[in-house]
Amino acid sequence: METSGVLGADPPRFGSAEAEQLARTRFGVDGHATPLVSERDQNFLLATDAGHGWVLKISNAAEDPAVVEMEVAAVARVAALEPDLPVPVALPADDGRTVISARSPAGTEHVARLLPAFGGAHLAPRDLDAPDIRSLGTMVARLARALRGFFHPAAGRVIEWDLQHLPRLAEHADAVRDPARRALLDEVLARYRDRVLPALPRLRAQVIHNDVTLDNLLFADGAVSGILDFGDMAHTALVFDIPATLQSLLRDRTDLFEVTGAFVEGYATVTPLESEEAELLGDLLAARMAQTILISAWRMPRWPENDYITGWAEPAWTLLDQLREVGFALAGQRIASLALTPGAAEPPPEAELIARRRVLGNALSPLTYRHPLHLVRGRGAWMYDAAGRAYLDAYNNVPVVGHAHPRVVEAIARQASLLNTNTRYLHSSVVELGERIVASMPPGLDTVTFVNSGSEANDLAWRLATTVTGARGGIVSEWAYHGVTAAIADLSPSEWPRGERPDGVATIPAPDPFRGVYRDLPDPARRAQAAMADAVAQLAAGDRRPAAVFLDAFFTSDGIFAPSADLLAGLIGEARSAGALWVADEVQSGHGRGGDGLWGFATWGELPDIVTLGKPMGNGHPIAAVVTRGEIMDRFAAETEFFSTFGGNPVACAAALAVLDVIRDEGLVARAASVGARLRDGLRELAGRHPAIGDVRGRGLLVGVELVVEGTDRQPDAALARWVRDEMRERGVLIGSTGRAGNVLKIRPPLCIGPDEADLVLETLGQVLRARRS
Ligand code: PMP
């Protein structure tokens, strides 16, 4: 970087007498001048007899007068919009201007202005407690909010203290001779290049103060009495205000996360951070330290006696060391959590939350993992706990396009801020969503009803099937789960109390190639036919005919199986010939999970009578649907009408439309296929080394890993599955378990998971299995 410009030029050299004269002749202020410290300007405190204090600020000759005008205008704006923020509004001179021109004894021209001198004292970081820091956060945000619409052509100038220009300072890194320090600095600069620079164009930008530090703040009676020095203002990323202040607050303190947490909490009460801003904050703080170090390295040889320039470098190194000790990535995640979940600085202890959870009653299914997780936010395939620890989510299928996907969040927020009503009013999004779902289905499935959960969708499917067929029997796989309503809990053997089969429900075996009727069989289709015929006969014994067979395309609850089209054709053909409708339950398997089109049933080559959709449909926002043929719905409509208050509401539809858009635009179906294949390949390799892995199966990004007791004939090892699941969680990777015996590891991540993340799942599972042996 060139050493010209304001930071490169000598400060002005006026004497106190000249300062007094200037104040008297131009501003009519009679006072005694004492010089104040300044980095690049010359400031004089003018004490008047009337007890008023003023500061005569004479700018560096290299300072562009337009910049000073900008400062004066910005301060006037803040004073107008936030009258109780103590900002220095310039006093007009004899000609009515607030910025005047002054000639120094050496003959150089300078711009000068007279600002009020605020009473109060500077405080040190240690003087501030958490409420003080929180209120500083609020104040910085208010200051920036007042400048939100502020424009001045001078704001586009390049200044070294604007973090967006950090790369220009990198050439001064050679002045850092200590190899360890140099490596640390390079790491920070590399993180800035890799993480911050590409995001910069997306960050909210405006004119900001950029230098609200304790050096520029005065305090009186426990409150800020003066905000000084608008000289580093720039049009830059809004969030850069935060590291600028934090740097000052953290000096000589070790409670990095407490201070940061309190500050961002206060800031967020006025301006909540966007997630990308929050996620970069740790790196921005480190970058601000690097900036300080580089500016100091550059300027020190020229002004070695100016402590203002040199005094910040050592504290900057100290803070960088603190961040490095935690790990830049981890520190960044923790800071992001603090910024995005105000109050997370002091989350209720987990033990306390667990105890208080008793209010939810004992029927609620238990918390997952030996050490339950207290998660507070998510992004992509990652979730973060209250302490900021990151977990790779290789389990949840609901956030199908990734946690908190910005497009889905935005769609929900936009519609929620407009209107949320119901399907008794006209609304285009529910119609558009219906049309898009129909267009994604095979021809014939042309009618959609919206509800709010997979259970409700299956319940309506059951009502359709019983109405249309006049029959009252249901057939499901032996360990199926289809939902919670009274009718559907009956059709969910995995939920049957004490395993007792309700009247009117028959089961077929799961298509397990290693067990039961499908074991070692050459002709699965015939077996399937026989199994279904058995189920129909069971119903007939209770005087029932089958109204419907419900099947999850991937038999998730049964232990994850992806049977052949032949086998399925056998099952469905037989059920249909007994008069049953086929309900394809796509609540688990839909929305691209199978990696082969949007819908799992499609690979079977048969047309379902009814399809139910749910869980991933709104990426976490509740919405579900029943898709069927118009004639089936017409038969139902002849008997009754259907209305669900929330079903198909505009907010839910906006979420579901955004999900379909993202799946398409981000190529997530193809990703499910490729990353799923990579996972299964890696798992098969692991199976070669660990005989406890009895089978690896699934489709797309639904992967099952069956664990068996070594040396037995595939005896299920549920205890091992539980242990592996818990150990993976301890190592930061979340998976589940499923199957009748609970011995099948369920790997079912958001479809946005990448190859590196899949490798992390494999690596962690490998570590866990090795740890078991040692
Ligand atoms: N069907 C299947 C296949 C499911 O996996 C589930 C939920 N796990 C449901 C239906 C019920 O969905 P919900 O919990 O949204 O009611």
Short mmCIF file of N, CA, C and O and ligand atoms in Angstrom, two decimals, residues 397 452-456 458 481-484 488 552 556-557 585-589 612 614-615 624 748, ligand 1:
data_model
loop_
_atom_site.label_atom_id
_atom_site.label_comp_id
_atom_site.label_asym_id
_atom_site.label_seq_id
_atom_site.Cartn_x
_atom_site.Cartn_y
_atom_site.Cartn_z
N ASN A 397 -34.04 -35.71 8.19
CA ASN A 397 -34.52 -35.59 6.81
C ASN A 397 -35.48 -34.42 6.64
O ASN A 397 -35.76 -34.00 5.53
N ASN A 452 -51.29 -30.87 7.59
CA ASN A 452 -50.18 -30.28 8.35
C ASN A 452 -49.13 -31.26 8.84
O ASN A 452 -48.14 -30.85 9.42
N SER A 453 -49.37 -32.54 8.68
CA SER A 453 -48.38 -33.51 9.16
C SER A 453 -48.56 -34.80 8.37
O SER A 453 -49.62 -35.04 7.78
N GLY A 454 -47.51 -35.60 8.40
CA GLY A 454 -47.57 -36.90 7.73
C GLY A 454 -48.71 -37.73 8.29
O GLY A 454 -49.41 -38.43 7.54
N SER A 455 -48.91 -37.65 9.59
CA SER A 455 -49.99 -38.42 10.22
C SER A 455 -51.35 -38.02 9.65
O SER A 455 -52.18 -38.88 9.33
N GLU A 456 -51.56 -36.73 9.55
CA GLU A 456 -52.85 -36.26 9.01
C GLU A 456 -53.02 -36.68 7.55
O GLU A 456 -54.12 -37.01 7.12
N ASN A 458 -51.76 -39.35 6.15
CA ASN A 458 -52.11 -40.77 6.12
C ASN A 458 -53.53 -41.01 6.63
O ASN A 458 -54.23 -41.88 6.15
N TYR A 481 -44.18 -47.51 10.50
CA TYR A 481 -44.67 -46.34 11.23
C TYR A 481 -45.32 -45.41 10.22
O TYR A 481 -44.70 -45.03 9.22
N HIS A 482 -46.56 -45.06 10.46
CA HIS A 482 -47.23 -44.14 9.54
C HIS A 482 -47.83 -42.93 10.24
O HIS A 482 -48.37 -42.05 9.56
N GLY A 483 -47.81 -42.88 11.58
CA GLY A 483 -48.29 -41.66 12.23
C GLY A 483 -49.03 -41.86 13.52
O GLY A 483 -49.14 -42.97 14.04
N VAL A 484 -49.57 -40.73 14.02
CA VAL A 484 -50.05 -40.70 15.41
C VAL A 484 -51.57 -40.67 15.59
O VAL A 484 -52.05 -40.79 16.71
N ILE A 488 -54.26 -44.18 12.36
CA ILE A 488 -52.94 -44.45 11.79
C ILE A 488 -52.01 -45.09 12.81
O ILE A 488 -51.12 -45.88 12.44
N ASP A 552 -44.09 -47.55 2.91
CA ASP A 552 -43.00 -46.57 2.80
C ASP A 552 -42.01 -47.15 1.80
O ASP A 552 -41.54 -48.28 1.98
N THR A 556 -38.31 -47.59 6.02
CA THR A 556 -37.37 -46.97 6.95
C THR A 556 -37.49 -47.55 8.36
O THR A 556 -36.51 -47.92 8.99
N SER A 557 -38.72 -47.61 8.82
CA SER A 557 -38.94 -48.03 10.19
C SER A 557 -38.63 -49.53 10.36
O SER A 557 -38.19 -49.97 11.41
N ASP A 585 -46.60 -44.09 0.98
CA ASP A 585 -46.27 -43.13 2.04
C ASP A 585 -44.88 -42.56 1.74
O ASP A 585 -43.86 -43.20 1.99
N GLU A 586 -44.88 -41.35 1.18
CA GLU A 586 -43.62 -40.69 0.78
C GLU A 586 -43.15 -39.70 1.84
O GLU A 586 -42.32 -38.84 1.57
N VAL A 587 -43.73 -39.82 3.04
CA VAL A 587 -43.37 -38.86 4.10
C VAL A 587 -41.88 -38.95 4.41
O VAL A 587 -41.21 -37.94 4.63
N GLN A 588 -41.33 -40.17 4.39
CA GLN A 588 -39.89 -40.36 4.59
C GLN A 588 -39.13 -40.31 3.28
O GLN A 588 -38.05 -39.74 3.20
N SER A 589 -39.68 -40.99 2.29
CA SER A 589 -38.86 -41.30 1.12
C SER A 589 -38.98 -40.26 0.02
O SER A 589 -38.23 -40.32 -0.96
N THR A 612 -48.86 -39.93 -0.04
CA THR A 612 -48.85 -38.96 1.06
C THR A 612 -47.44 -38.35 1.18
O THR A 612 -46.44 -39.05 1.06
N GLY A 614 -44.97 -35.35 3.42
CA GLY A 614 -44.89 -34.65 4.70
C GLY A 614 -43.49 -34.19 5.01
O GLY A 614 -42.89 -33.47 4.22
N LYS A 615 -43.00 -34.67 6.12
CA LYS A 615 -41.82 -34.16 6.81
C LYS A 615 -40.95 -33.13 6.06
O LYS A 615 -40.89 -31.98 6.49
N ALA A 624 -48.09 -30.85 4.79
CA ALA A 624 -48.15 -32.21 4.28
C ALA A 624 -49.25 -32.26 3.23
O ALA A 624 -50.03 -31.30 3.11
N ARG A 748 -29.23 -40.40 7.42
CA ARG A 748 -30.31 -39.81 6.62
C ARG A 748 -30.17 -38.28 6.65
O ARG A 748 -31.03 -37.58 7.14
N1 PMP B 1 -45.13 -41.75 7.60
C1 PMP B 1 -43.85 -42.04 7.73
C2 PMP B 1 -43.21 -43.01 6.80
C3 PMP B 1 -43.09 -41.40 8.71
O1 PMP B 1 -41.80 -41.68 8.84
C4 PMP B 1 -43.73 -40.49 9.57
C5 PMP B 1 -42.94 -39.73 10.64
N2 PMP B 1 -41.79 -40.30 11.06
C6 PMP B 1 -45.07 -40.23 9.41
C7 PMP B 1 -45.74 -40.86 8.41
C8 PMP B 1 -45.81 -39.29 10.32
O2 PMP B 1 -45.47 -37.97 10.09
P1 PMP B 1 -45.71 -36.84 11.19
O3 PMP B 1 -44.79 -37.12 12.33
O4 PMP B 1 -45.42 -35.58 10.46
O5 PMP B 1 -47.13 -36.91 11.60
#
